CSV table of C-alpha atoms in Angstrom, one decimal:
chain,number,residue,atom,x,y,z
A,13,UNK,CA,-23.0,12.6,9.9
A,14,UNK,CA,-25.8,13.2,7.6
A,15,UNK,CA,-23.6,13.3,4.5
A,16,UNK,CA,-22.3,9.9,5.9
A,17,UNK,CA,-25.7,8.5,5.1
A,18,UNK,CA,-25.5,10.0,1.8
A,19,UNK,CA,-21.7,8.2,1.3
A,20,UNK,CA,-24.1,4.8,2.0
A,21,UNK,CA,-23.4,2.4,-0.9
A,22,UNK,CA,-26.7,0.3,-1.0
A,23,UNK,CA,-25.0,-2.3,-3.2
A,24,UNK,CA,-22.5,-1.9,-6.4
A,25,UNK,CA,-23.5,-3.0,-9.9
A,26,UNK,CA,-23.0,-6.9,-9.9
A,27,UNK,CA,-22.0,-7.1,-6.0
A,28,UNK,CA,-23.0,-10.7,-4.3
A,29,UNK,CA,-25.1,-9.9,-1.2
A,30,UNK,CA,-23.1,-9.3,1.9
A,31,UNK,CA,-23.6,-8.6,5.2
A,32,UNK,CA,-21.9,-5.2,5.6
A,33,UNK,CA,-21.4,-1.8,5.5
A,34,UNK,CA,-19.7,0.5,2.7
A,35,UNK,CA,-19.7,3.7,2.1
A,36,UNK,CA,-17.5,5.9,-0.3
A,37,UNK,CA,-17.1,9.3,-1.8
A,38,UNK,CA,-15.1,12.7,-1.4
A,39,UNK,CA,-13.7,14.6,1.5
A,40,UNK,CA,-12.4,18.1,0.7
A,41,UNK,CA,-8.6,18.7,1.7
A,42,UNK,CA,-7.7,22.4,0.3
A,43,UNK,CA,-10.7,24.4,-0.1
A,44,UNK,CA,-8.5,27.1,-1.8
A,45,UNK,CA,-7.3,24.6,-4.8
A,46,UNK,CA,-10.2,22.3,-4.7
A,47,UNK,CA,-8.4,18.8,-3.9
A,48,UNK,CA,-10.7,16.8,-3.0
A,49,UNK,CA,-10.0,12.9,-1.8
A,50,UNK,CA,-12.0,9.9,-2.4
A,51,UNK,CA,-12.3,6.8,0.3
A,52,UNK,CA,-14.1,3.6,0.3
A,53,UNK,CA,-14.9,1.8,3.3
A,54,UNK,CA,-15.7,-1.6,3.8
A,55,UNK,CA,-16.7,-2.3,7.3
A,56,UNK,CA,-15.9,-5.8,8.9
A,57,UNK,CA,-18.0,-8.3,8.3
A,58,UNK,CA,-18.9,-9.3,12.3
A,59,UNK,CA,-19.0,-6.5,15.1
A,60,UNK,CA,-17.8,-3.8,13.1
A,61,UNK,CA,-18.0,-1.3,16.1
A,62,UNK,CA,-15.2,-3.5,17.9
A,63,UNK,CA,-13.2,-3.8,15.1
A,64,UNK,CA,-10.3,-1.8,14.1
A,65,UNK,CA,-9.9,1.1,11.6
A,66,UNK,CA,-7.4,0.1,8.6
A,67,UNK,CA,-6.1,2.7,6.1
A,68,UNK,CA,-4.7,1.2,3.3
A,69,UNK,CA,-2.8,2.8,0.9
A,70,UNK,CA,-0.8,2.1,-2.3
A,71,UNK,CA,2.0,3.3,-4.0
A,72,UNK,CA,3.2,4.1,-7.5
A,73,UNK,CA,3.4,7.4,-6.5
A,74,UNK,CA,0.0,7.7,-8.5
A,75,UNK,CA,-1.4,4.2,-8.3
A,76,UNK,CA,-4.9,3.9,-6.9
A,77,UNK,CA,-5.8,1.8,-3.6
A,78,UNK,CA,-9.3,1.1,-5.4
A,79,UNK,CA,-7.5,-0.9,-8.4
A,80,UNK,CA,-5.0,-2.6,-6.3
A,81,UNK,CA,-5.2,-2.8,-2.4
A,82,UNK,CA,-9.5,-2.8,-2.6
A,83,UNK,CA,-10.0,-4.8,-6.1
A,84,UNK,CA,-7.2,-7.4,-6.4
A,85,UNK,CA,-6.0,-7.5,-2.7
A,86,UNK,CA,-7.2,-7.0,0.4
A,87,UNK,CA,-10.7,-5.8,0.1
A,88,UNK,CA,-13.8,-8.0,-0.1
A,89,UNK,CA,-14.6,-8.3,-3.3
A,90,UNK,CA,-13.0,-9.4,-7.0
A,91,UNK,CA,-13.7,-8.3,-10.1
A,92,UNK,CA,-14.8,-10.6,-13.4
A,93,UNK,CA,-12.8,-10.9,-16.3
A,94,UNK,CA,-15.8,-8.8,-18.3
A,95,UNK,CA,-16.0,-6.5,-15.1
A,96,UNK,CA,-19.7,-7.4,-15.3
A,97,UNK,CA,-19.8,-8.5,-11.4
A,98,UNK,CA,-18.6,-9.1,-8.6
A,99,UNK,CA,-17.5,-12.1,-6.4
A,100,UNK,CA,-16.1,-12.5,-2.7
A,101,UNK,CA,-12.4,-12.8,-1.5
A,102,UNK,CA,-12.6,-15.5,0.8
A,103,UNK,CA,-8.9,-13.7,2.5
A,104,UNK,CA,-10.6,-10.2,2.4
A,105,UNK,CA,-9.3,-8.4,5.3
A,106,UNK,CA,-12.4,-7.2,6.4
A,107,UNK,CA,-12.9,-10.2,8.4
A,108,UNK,CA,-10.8,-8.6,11.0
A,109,UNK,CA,-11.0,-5.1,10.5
A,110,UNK,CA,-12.5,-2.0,8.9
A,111,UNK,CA,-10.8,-1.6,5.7
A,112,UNK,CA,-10.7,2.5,4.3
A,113,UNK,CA,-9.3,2.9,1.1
A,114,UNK,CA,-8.2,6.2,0.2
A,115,UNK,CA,-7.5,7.5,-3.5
A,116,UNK,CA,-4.1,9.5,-2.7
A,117,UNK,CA,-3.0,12.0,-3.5
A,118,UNK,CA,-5.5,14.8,-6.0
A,119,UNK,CA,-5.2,13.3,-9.4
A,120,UNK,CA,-5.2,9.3,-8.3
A,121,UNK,CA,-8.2,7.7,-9.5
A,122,UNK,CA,-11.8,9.5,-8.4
A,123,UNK,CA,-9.7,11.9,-6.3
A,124,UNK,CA,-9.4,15.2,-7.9
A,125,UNK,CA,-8.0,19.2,-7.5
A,126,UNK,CA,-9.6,21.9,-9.4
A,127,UNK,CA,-6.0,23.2,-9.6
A,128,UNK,CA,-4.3,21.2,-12.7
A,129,UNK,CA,-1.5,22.8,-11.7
A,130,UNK,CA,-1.4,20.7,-8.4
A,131,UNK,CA,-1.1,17.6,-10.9
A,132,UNK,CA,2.7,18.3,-11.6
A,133,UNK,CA,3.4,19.4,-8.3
A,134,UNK,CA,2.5,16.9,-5.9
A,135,UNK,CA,5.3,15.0,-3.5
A,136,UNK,CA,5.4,13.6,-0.3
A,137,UNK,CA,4.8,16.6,1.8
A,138,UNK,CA,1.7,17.8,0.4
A,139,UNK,CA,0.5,14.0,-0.1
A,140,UNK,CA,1.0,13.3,4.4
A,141,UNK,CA,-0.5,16.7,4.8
A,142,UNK,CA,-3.6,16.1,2.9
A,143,UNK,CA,-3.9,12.6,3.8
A,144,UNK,CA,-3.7,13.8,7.7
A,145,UNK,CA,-6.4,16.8,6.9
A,146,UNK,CA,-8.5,13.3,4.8
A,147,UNK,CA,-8.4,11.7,8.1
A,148,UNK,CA,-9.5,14.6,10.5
A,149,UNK,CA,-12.7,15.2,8.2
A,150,UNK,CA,-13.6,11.7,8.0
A,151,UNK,CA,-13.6,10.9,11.4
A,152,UNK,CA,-16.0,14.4,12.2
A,153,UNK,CA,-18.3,12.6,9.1
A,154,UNK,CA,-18.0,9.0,11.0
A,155,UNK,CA,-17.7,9.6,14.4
A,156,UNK,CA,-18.0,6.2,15.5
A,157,UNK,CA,-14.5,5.6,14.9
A,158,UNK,CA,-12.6,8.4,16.7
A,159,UNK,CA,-10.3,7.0,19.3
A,160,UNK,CA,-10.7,3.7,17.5
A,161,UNK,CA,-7.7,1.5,17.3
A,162,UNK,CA,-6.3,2.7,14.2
A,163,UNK,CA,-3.1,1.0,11.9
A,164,UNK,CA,-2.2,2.1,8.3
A,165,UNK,CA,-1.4,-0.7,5.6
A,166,UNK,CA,0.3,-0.1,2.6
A,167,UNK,CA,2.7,-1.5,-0.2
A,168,UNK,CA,5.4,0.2,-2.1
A,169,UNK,CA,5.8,3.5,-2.4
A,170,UNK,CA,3.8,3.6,0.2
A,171,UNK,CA,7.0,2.7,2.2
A,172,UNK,CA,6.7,6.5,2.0
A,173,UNK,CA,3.4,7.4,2.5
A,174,UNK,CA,2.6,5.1,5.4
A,175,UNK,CA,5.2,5.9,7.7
A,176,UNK,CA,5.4,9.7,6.6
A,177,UNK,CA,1.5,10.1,7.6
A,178,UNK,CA,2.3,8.0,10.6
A,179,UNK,CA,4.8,10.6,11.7
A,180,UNK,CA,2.5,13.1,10.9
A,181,UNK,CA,-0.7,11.6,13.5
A,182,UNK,CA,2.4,11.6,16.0
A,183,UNK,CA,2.8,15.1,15.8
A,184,UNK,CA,-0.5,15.8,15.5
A,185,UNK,CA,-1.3,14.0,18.8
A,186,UNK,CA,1.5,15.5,20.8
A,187,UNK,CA,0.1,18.9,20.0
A,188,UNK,CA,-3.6,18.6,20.9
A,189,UNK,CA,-5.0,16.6,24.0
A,190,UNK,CA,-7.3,14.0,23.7
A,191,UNK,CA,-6.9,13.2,20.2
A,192,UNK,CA,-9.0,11.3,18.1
A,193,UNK,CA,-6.6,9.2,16.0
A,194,UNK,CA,-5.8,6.3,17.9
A,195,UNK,CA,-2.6,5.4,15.5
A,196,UNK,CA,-1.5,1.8,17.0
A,197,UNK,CA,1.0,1.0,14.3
A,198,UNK,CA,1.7,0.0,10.7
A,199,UNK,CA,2.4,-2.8,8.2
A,200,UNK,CA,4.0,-2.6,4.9
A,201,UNK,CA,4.9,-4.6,1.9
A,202,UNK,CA,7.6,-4.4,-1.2
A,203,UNK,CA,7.9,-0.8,0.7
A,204,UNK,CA,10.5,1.2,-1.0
A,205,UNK,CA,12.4,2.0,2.0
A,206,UNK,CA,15.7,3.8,1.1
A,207,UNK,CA,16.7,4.6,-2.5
A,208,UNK,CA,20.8,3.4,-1.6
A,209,UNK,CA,20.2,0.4,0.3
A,210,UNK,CA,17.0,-0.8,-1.8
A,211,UNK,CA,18.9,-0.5,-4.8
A,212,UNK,CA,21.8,-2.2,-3.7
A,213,UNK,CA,19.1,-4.7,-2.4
A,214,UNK,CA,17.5,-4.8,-5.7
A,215,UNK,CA,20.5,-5.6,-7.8
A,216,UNK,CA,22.1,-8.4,-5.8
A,217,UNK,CA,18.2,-10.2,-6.0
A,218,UNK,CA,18.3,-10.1,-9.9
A,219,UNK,CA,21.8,-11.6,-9.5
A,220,UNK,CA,20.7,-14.5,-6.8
A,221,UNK,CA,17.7,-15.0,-8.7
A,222,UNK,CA,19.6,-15.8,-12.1
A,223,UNK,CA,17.6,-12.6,-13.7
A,224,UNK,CA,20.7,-11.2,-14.8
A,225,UNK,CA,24.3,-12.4,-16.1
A,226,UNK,CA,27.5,-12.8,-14.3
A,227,UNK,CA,28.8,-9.9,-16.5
A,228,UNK,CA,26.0,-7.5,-16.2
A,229,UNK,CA,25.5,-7.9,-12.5
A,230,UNK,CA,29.6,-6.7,-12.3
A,231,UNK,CA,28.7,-3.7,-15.5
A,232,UNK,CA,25.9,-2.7,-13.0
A,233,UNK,CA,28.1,-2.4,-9.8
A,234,UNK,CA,30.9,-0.7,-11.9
A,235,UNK,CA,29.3,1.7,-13.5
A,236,UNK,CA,26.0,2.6,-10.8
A,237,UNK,CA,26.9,4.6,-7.9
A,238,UNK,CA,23.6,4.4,-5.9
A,239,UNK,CA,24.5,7.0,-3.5
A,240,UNK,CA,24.2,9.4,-6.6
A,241,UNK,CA,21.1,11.9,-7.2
A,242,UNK,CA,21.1,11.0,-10.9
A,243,UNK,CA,22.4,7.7,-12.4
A,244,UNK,CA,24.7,8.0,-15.0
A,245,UNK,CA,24.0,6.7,-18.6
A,246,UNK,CA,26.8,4.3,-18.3
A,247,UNK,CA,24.7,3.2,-15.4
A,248,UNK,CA,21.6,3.4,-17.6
A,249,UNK,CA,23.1,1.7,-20.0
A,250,UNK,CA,23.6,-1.3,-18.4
A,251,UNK,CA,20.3,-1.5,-16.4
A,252,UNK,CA,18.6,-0.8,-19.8
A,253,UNK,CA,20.3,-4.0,-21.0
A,254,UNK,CA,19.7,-6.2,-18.0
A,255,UNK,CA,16.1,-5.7,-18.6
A,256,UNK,CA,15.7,-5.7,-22.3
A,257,UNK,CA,17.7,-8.7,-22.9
A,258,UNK,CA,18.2,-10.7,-19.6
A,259,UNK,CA,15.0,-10.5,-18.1
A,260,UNK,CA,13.0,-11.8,-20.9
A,261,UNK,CA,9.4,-11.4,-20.9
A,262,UNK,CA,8.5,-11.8,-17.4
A,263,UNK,CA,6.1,-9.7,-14.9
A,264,UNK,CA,8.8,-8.0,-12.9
A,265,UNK,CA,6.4,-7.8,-9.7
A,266,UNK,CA,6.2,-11.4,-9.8
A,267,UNK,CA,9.1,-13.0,-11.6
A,268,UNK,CA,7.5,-16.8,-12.4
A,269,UNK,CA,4.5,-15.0,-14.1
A,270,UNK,CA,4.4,-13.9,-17.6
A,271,UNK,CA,3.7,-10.8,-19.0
A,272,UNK,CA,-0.2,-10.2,-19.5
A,273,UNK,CA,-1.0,-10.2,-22.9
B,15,UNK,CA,-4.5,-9.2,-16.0
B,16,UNK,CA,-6.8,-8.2,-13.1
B,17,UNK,CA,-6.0,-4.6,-13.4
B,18,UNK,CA,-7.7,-4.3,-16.8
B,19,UNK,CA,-11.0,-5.7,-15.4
B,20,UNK,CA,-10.9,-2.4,-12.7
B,21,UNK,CA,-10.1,0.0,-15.8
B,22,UNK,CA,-13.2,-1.6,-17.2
B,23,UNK,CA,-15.3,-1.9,-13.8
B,24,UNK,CA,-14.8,1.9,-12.6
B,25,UNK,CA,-15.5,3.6,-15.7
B,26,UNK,CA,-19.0,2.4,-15.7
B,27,UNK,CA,-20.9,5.2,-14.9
B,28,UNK,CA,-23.3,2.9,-12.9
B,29,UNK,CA,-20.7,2.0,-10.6
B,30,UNK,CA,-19.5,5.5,-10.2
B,31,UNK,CA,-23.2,6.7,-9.5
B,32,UNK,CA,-23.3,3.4,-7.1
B,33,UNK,CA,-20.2,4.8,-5.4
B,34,UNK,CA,-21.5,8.5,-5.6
B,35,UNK,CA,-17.7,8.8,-7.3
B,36,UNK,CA,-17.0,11.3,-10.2
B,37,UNK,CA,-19.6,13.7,-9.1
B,38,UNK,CA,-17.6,16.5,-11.0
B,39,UNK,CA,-17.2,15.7,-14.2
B,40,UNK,CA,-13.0,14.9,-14.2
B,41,UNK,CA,-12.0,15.3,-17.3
B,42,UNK,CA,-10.2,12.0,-17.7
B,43,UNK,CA,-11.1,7.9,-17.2
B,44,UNK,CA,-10.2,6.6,-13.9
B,45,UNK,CA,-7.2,5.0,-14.2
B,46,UNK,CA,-5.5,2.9,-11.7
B,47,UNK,CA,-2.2,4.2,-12.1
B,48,UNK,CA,-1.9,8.6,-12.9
B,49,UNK,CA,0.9,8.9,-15.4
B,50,UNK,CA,1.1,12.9,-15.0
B,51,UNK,CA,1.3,12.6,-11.5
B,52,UNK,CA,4.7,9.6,-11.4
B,53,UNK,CA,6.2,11.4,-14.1
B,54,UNK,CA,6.4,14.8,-12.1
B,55,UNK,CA,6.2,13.7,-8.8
B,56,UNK,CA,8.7,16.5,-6.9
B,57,UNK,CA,10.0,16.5,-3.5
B,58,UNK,CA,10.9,12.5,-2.4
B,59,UNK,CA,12.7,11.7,0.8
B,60,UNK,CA,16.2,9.7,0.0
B,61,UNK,CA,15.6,7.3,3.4
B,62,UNK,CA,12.6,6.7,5.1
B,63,UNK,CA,15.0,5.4,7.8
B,64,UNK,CA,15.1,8.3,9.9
B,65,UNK,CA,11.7,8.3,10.1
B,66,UNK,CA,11.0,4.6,11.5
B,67,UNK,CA,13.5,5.3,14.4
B,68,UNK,CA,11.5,8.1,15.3
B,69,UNK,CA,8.0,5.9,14.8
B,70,UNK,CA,9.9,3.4,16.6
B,71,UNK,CA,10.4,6.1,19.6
B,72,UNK,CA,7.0,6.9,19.7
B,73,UNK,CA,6.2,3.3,20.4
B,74,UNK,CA,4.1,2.0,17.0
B,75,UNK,CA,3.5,-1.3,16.3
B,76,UNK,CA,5.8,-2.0,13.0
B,77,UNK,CA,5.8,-4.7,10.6
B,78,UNK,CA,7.3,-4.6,6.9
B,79,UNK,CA,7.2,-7.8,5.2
B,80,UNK,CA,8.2,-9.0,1.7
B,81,UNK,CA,7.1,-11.0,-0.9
B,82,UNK,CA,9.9,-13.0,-2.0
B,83,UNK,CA,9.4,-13.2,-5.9
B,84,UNK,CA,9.1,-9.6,-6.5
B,85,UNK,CA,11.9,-7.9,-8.6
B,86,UNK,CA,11.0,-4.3,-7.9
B,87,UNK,CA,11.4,-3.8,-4.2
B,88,UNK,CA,12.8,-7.0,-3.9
B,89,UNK,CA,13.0,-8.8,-0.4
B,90,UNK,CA,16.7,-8.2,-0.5
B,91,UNK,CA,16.1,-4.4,-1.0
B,92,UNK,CA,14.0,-4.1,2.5
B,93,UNK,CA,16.3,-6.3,4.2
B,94,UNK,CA,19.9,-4.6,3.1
B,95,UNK,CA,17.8,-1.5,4.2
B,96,UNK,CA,16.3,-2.6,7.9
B,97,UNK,CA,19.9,-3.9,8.6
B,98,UNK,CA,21.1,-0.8,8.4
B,99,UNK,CA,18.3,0.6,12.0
B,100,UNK,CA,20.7,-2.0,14.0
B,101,UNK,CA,17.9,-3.1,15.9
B,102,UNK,CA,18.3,-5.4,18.7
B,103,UNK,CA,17.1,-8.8,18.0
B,104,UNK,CA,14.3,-10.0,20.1
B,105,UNK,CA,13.2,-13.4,18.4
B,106,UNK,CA,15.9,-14.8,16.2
B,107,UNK,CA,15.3,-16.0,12.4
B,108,UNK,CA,12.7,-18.8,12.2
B,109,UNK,CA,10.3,-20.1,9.7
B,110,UNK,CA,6.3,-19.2,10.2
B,111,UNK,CA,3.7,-21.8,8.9
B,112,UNK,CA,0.3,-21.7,7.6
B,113,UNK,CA,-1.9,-24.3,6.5
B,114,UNK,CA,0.7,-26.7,7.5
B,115,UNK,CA,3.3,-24.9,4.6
B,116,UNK,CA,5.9,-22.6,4.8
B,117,UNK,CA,4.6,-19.3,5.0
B,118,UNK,CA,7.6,-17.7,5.2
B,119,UNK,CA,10.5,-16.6,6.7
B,120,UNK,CA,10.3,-13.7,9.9
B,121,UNK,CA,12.6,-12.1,12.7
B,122,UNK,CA,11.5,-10.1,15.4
B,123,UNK,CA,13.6,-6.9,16.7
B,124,UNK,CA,13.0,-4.6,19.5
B,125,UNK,CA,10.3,-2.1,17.7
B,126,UNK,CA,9.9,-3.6,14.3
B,127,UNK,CA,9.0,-7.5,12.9
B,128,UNK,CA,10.4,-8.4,9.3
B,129,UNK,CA,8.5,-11.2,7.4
B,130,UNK,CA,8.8,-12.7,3.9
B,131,UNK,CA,6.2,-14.1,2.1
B,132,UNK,CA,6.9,-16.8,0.2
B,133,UNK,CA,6.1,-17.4,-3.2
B,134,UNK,CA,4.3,-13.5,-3.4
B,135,UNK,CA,4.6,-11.1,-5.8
B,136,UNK,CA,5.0,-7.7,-5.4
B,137,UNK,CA,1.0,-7.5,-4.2
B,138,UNK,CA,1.5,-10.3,-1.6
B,139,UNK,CA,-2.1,-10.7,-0.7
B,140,UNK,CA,-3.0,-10.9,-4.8
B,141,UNK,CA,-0.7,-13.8,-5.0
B,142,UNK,CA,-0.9,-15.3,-1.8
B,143,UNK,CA,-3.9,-14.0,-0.2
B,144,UNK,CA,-4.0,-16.8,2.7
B,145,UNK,CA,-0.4,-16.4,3.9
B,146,UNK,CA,-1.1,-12.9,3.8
B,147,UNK,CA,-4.5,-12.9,5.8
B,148,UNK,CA,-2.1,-14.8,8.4
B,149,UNK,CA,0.4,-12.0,8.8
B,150,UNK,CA,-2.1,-9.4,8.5
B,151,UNK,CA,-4.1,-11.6,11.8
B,152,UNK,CA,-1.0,-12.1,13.6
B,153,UNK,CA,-0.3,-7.5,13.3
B,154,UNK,CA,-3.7,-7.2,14.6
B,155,UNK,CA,-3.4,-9.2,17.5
B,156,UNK,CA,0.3,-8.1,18.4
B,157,UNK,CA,1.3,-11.7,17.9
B,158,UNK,CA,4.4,-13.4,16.7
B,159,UNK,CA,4.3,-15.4,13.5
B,160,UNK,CA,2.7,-18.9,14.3
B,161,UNK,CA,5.8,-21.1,14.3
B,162,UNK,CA,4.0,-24.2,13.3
């Protein structure tokens, strides 16, 4: 607990003043290889002790929950075009719950492994079983939230990550009595979800959404077999063309926004 | 552009002393995206759909929603996909409101609530961050979307 005092964030450069806690910083994972995770928590900004614990994590694989779910989501603060301060998300989620952001897996973001190897080995096993390990530790560093009503948030790939770690708490609690993670459920967004159906999915949106033509919409179902391991370059070959000459310069996340110059 | 503003904002090595973050010297800028790590990122399950019926079983809370202007993991991606859990329907198809607008669209089955967002990007709170506070509320409290 004492290093949880040492986590205290007193206020970040150009942060409006606000009413509550944060902390961040690093919780060790594997010893042996020297992964080591980093979190940020916001706590909520009334009652935080009756409030919920949310984990939120984001996707990529690779992307940081700082950048995205903490900085230009969910969190409580936004960042300034000269990232010289800060200012306040009047939606921030931390007016209903506890927000932890965690920097997964080793290698996203602040997190880090003193094993490079582990950067071009990760995957979704290791990635649950450290994230579950993250969670243990934190909760002996704030013990204030064990048994806390707990949900994990996450966007993406995350599809992945949230419900794989969820499965894992499961497990976890079946095997030990009285344990401390008190996993209540899950919410995700964009999730990737399964790589047939999604693409399938995917496809027939840039079709009903006029992104792509008549004729390439057919070229893609011809030629892709989705069911496949690897696609095959006549299937390449016509996704390559959909997006380099149908979908015009647009931000594919959000397809009535421009590209950022 | 917001993402460039955090590639700016975490690099300052006042903000990682601030955040007691970096405290070993990594030998590369924070990023917000790793490109070593996506480009050989190893074992990846096919279906995640396996796992929801067994979260389902263990009686979570479940909610997946979509923005509906996204083009990556478009809303017709997670929908083609839930279809395929054959869940029971327990609240048919019906619009949710906020702020007196359209919020979306949502339908409740027996251990898992779909929503879209409407007018969101693939970060629905980034583009829509009220509708999104809404849905994220309504998780919480175990509460169907507000029909009006």
């Amino acid at each position: 607990v004492k290093q949880k005092e040492l986590d205290r964030i007193w206020a970040l450069p150009g942060q409006p003043k606000v009413g509550f806690s944060q902390f961040s910083g690093y919780v060790t994972v594997n010893e042996k290889h020297g992964r080591a995770l980093f979190y940020w928590l916001t706590e909520a900004t009334s009652f935080p002790e009756k409030k919920p614990l949310v984990l939120w994590l984001n996707g990529g694989p690779g992307c940081s929950s700082v950048a995205y779910g903490a900085s230009e989501e969910i969190g409580p603060f936004r960042i300034n075009k000269t990232a010289s301060s800060l200012y306040l998300n009047k939606y921030s989620w931390n007016r209903e719950a506890n927000l932890l952001f965690l920097e997964s897996p080793a290698g996203v973001g602040f997190s880090y492994t003193n094993t490079s190897s582990d950067l071009k080995d990760s995957g979704d096993k290791r990635t649950a079983q450290d994230a579950l390990i993250f969670l243990l530790r934190w909760m002996s560093r704030f013990p204030e939230y064990k048994y806390r009503e707990f949900y994990i948030a996450g966007e993406s790939y995350a599809g992945h990550y949230v419900p794989q770690l969820a499965k894992k708490i499961v497990e976890y609690n079946k095997a030990h009595s009285n344990p401390i993670i008190n996993l209540k459920g899950f919410i995700v967004g964009n999730a990737v979800t399964d790589n047939y159906y999604d693409s399938i999915g995917t496809v027939t949106f840039w079709w009903t959404h006029a992104i792509i033509s008549d004729q390439t919409y057919k070229s893609i179902l011809k030629n892709c077999n989705f069911s496949a391991e690897k696609a095959s370059s006549a299937c390449d070959d016509a996704v390559y063309y959909a997006m380099n000459h149908e979908f015009g310069d647009i931000d594919q996340y959000s397809i009535y926004t421009p590209t950022c110059t | 552009c917001t993402e460039s503003y955090a590639e700016k904002y975490y690099n300052r090595k006042d903000v990682q002393k601030a955040m007691h973050a970096n405290t070993t010297g990594i030998p590369y800028k924070w990023t917000a995206c790793s490109d070593v790590l996506i480009k050989n990122w190893k074992d990846s399950e096919n279906s995640m759909l396996p796992t929801y019926k067994y979260l389902i079983a263990a009686g979570l809370r479940i909610w997946v929603f979509s923005g509906d202007t996204d083009s990556v993991v478009p809303v017709t991606a997670t929908r083609f996909s839930l279809n395929h859990l054959n869940l029971p329907i327990k609240t048919r198809w019906y619009p949710w409101y906020t702020g007196g607008q359209v919020g979306g669209w949502t339908e409740v089955y027996k251990g898992l609530t779909f929503a879209t967002v409407r007018g969101a990007g693939h970060e629905v709170p980034l583009f829509q961050p009220k509708r999104a506070f809404t849905l994220f509320q309504s998780f919480l409290g175990g509460k169907e979307l507000p029909k009006s």
